[in-house]
Amino acid sequence: EDEQIVTEIMRRRFIPALITHKAWEGFHFAGHEIRITEATDCYGAVVWPSALILCYFLETNSKQYNLVDKNVIEIGAGTGLVSIVASLLGALVTATDLPELLGNLQRNVFQNTKLKCKHQPCVKELSWGIDLEENFPRSSCHFDYIMAADVVYHHPFLDELLLTFDHLCKNDTVILWAMKFRLDKENKFVDKFQTLFDLEVVSNFPSLNITLYKAMRKGRMKA
């Protein structure tokens, strides 16, 4: 079953038949053809399988997780694929990443959502753990969903990532987080994450070593 679903998800990706002056990769989600420009010199500007897992989940569970008019923020948006799909599904999306990734992110988001979405998404800088209250004040920023795909890997900013989740998450915020397990650091981060949030496995893909989680603040999942 795992391999059948993974095969279906990977079929959503396609390569252009003709070589153009600018390399791009195509995806079919939410009834649209999405063209993504990647940058092979930067991890954050490549579409990783975790993003496809999350996009597929959003599309196939759109009744249970209705994104229409919902406030969504994606952290570590990279190429913007998840943010684009969430926008096409009717959400009001803020796509965030490091300053050096914003140009490519903005281009992908704009080209794939212009005149196609109920709400035009916005792109903002977000360096984990830095100036959070200044850029995303708790008093005025309320997100129904926080989305993240493959944000946990071998980097030295896991504490800052947890701080960012904590800052952005209100009591009724739902976190949808697709994670690929590579090293022991991932397991340790999950343990730390669970000191603040209740965690539920939504889908598991052993063939890719990817797990899709739903999370909320402790004590709020059942409420």
XYZ file of C-alpha atoms in Angstrom:
223
model
C 0.000 0.000 0.000
C 2.831 2.358 0.885
C 4.554 1.804 -2.445
C 1.291 2.178 -4.403
C 0.570 5.560 -2.819
C 4.168 6.707 -3.259
C 3.995 5.715 -6.940
C 0.784 7.738 -7.319
C 2.363 10.747 -5.608
C 5.500 10.608 -7.725
C 3.359 10.464 -10.874
C 2.314 14.021 -10.053
C 5.793 15.147 -11.093
C 6.685 15.562 -14.757
C 9.607 16.848 -16.789
C 8.997 19.205 -19.756
C 9.123 17.445 -23.113
C 11.133 20.271 -24.656
C 14.324 21.713 -23.217
C 13.932 25.436 -22.578
C 16.428 28.172 -21.740
C 15.387 27.912 -18.087
C 15.096 24.522 -16.415
C 11.829 23.795 -14.595
C 9.957 20.848 -13.182
C 6.230 20.286 -13.419
C 3.661 19.001 -10.935
C -0.065 18.252 -11.109
C -1.918 19.218 -7.928
C -5.265 20.844 -7.099
C -6.373 20.641 -10.722
C -3.485 22.763 -11.987
C -0.183 22.314 -13.740
C 2.458 23.859 -11.494
C 5.845 24.810 -12.900
C 8.659 25.089 -10.393
C 12.072 26.570 -11.032
C 14.728 24.999 -8.826
C 18.261 26.037 -7.923
C 20.573 23.044 -7.670
C 23.211 24.996 -5.743
C 20.987 25.368 -2.678
C 19.169 22.742 -0.572
C 16.323 25.138 0.089
C 15.534 25.637 -3.589
C 14.952 21.995 -4.515
C 11.645 20.119 -4.373
C 12.081 17.249 -1.914
C 9.721 14.236 -1.685
C 8.323 15.437 1.654
C 6.788 18.428 -0.133
C 5.024 16.131 -2.607
C 3.714 14.000 0.287
C 2.248 17.080 1.980
C 0.752 18.451 -1.261
C -0.883 15.104 -2.022
C -2.321 14.971 1.496
C -3.753 18.491 1.232
C -5.397 17.694 -2.082
C -6.840 14.294 -1.157
C -8.041 15.404 2.297
C -9.471 18.778 1.310
C -12.820 18.050 2.971
C -11.372 17.099 6.355
C -8.739 19.846 6.155
C -10.702 22.560 4.372
C -8.258 25.360 3.586
C -10.742 27.808 2.057
C -10.243 31.226 3.702
C -7.882 29.708 6.280
C -4.737 31.554 7.347
C -1.728 29.376 6.505
C 1.986 29.931 6.988
C 4.636 27.676 5.517
C 8.046 27.719 7.157
C 11.049 26.730 5.084
C 8.942 27.074 1.937
C 11.904 26.583 -0.410
C 10.578 26.486 -3.972
C 7.050 27.243 -2.751
C 5.265 24.100 -3.970
C 3.327 23.494 -0.730
C 2.373 27.169 -0.457
C 1.196 27.178 -4.080
C -0.999 24.094 -3.581
C -2.461 25.508 -0.348
C -3.248 28.751 -2.202
C -4.911 26.879 -5.071
C -7.046 25.109 -2.456
C -8.352 28.469 -1.233
C -6.064 29.390 1.678
C -4.617 32.794 2.513
C -0.951 31.803 2.496
C 2.259 33.347 3.799
C 5.286 31.545 2.341
C 8.488 32.109 4.317
C 12.168 31.292 4.037
C 15.656 32.761 4.308
C 16.398 36.025 2.463
C 18.617 34.379 -0.163
C 15.747 32.108 -1.226
C 13.022 34.731 -1.480
C 13.656 35.731 -5.113
C 13.120 32.249 -6.528
C 10.319 31.572 -4.042
C 8.486 34.770 -5.011
C 8.843 33.999 -8.709
C 7.451 30.475 -8.369
C 4.575 31.549 -6.148
C 3.569 34.478 -8.358
C 3.793 32.586 -11.661
C 1.674 29.687 -10.389
C -1.010 31.570 -8.472
C -1.658 34.821 -10.351
C -5.372 35.005 -11.282
C -5.834 31.392 -10.154
C -6.417 31.788 -6.414
C -9.086 33.274 -4.187
C -6.335 34.919 -2.123
C -3.012 36.012 -3.569
C -0.276 34.516 -1.349
C 2.508 36.649 0.082
C 6.186 35.861 0.560
C 8.049 36.974 3.672
C 11.487 36.523 5.155
C 11.634 34.281 8.196
C 14.951 33.319 9.747
C 14.083 30.829 12.466
C 14.267 32.265 15.960
C 15.195 35.783 14.809
C 12.989 38.881 15.268
C 9.884 36.709 15.582
C 7.850 39.159 17.647
C 8.864 42.071 15.428
C 7.970 40.340 12.148
C 5.156 38.080 13.347
C 3.678 39.700 16.492
C 1.649 37.313 18.636
C -1.099 39.898 19.127
C -1.959 40.229 15.432
C -0.711 37.056 13.740
C -3.094 34.135 13.906
C -2.507 31.104 11.722
C -5.021 28.293 11.357
C -2.308 26.055 9.918
C 1.468 25.909 10.049
C 2.944 23.771 7.280
C 6.448 22.420 6.989
C 8.104 19.907 4.678
C 11.590 18.545 5.322
C 12.683 21.360 7.630
C 14.504 19.009 10.023
C 17.844 17.789 8.724
C 21.530 18.105 9.623
C 21.709 21.808 10.448
C 22.588 23.695 13.665
C 19.273 25.563 14.010
C 16.931 22.949 15.465
C 16.427 24.884 18.718
C 15.546 27.981 16.690
C 13.138 25.905 14.582
C 11.336 24.705 17.707
C 11.197 28.281 19.017
C 9.631 29.360 15.720
C 6.961 26.643 15.873
C 6.213 27.715 19.438
C 5.953 31.413 18.572
C 3.672 30.976 15.566
C 1.357 28.387 17.108
C -1.820 29.465 18.921
C -4.002 27.077 20.935
C -6.164 26.218 17.923
C -3.398 26.167 15.295
C -2.879 22.875 13.476
C 0.651 21.947 12.384
C 1.019 19.694 9.327
C 4.601 18.567 9.090
C 6.182 16.095 6.645
C 9.538 14.826 7.841
C 12.201 12.582 6.356
C 14.228 10.667 8.927
C 17.927 10.569 8.114
C 19.989 10.780 11.306
C 19.553 10.505 15.057
C 19.127 14.291 15.272
C 15.676 13.906 13.730
C 14.589 11.552 16.519
C 15.916 13.920 19.176
C 14.065 16.843 17.605
C 10.806 14.889 17.666
C 11.352 14.231 21.384
C 11.918 17.954 22.033
C 8.945 18.856 19.861
C 6.695 16.649 21.959
C 7.510 18.609 25.125
C 5.384 21.441 23.657
C 3.025 19.724 21.226
C 0.850 16.636 20.951
C 1.885 14.684 17.886
C -0.178 12.321 15.750
C 1.054 10.283 12.787
C -1.286 11.004 9.869
C 0.559 8.988 7.204
C 3.719 6.930 7.126
C 5.812 6.066 4.084
C 8.539 3.552 5.048
C 9.808 3.256 1.472
C 10.756 6.953 1.590
C 11.471 7.093 5.335
C 8.975 9.964 5.542
C 6.296 10.530 8.179
C 3.481 13.059 7.957
C 2.469 14.471 11.337
C -0.394 16.517 12.675
C 0.386 18.493 15.841
C -1.267 20.938 18.198
C -0.348 22.519 21.517
C -0.416 20.054 24.374
C -3.937 19.281 25.551
C -5.570 20.855 22.469
C -5.650 17.911 20.034
C -8.833 16.346 21.451
C -10.351 19.706 22.378
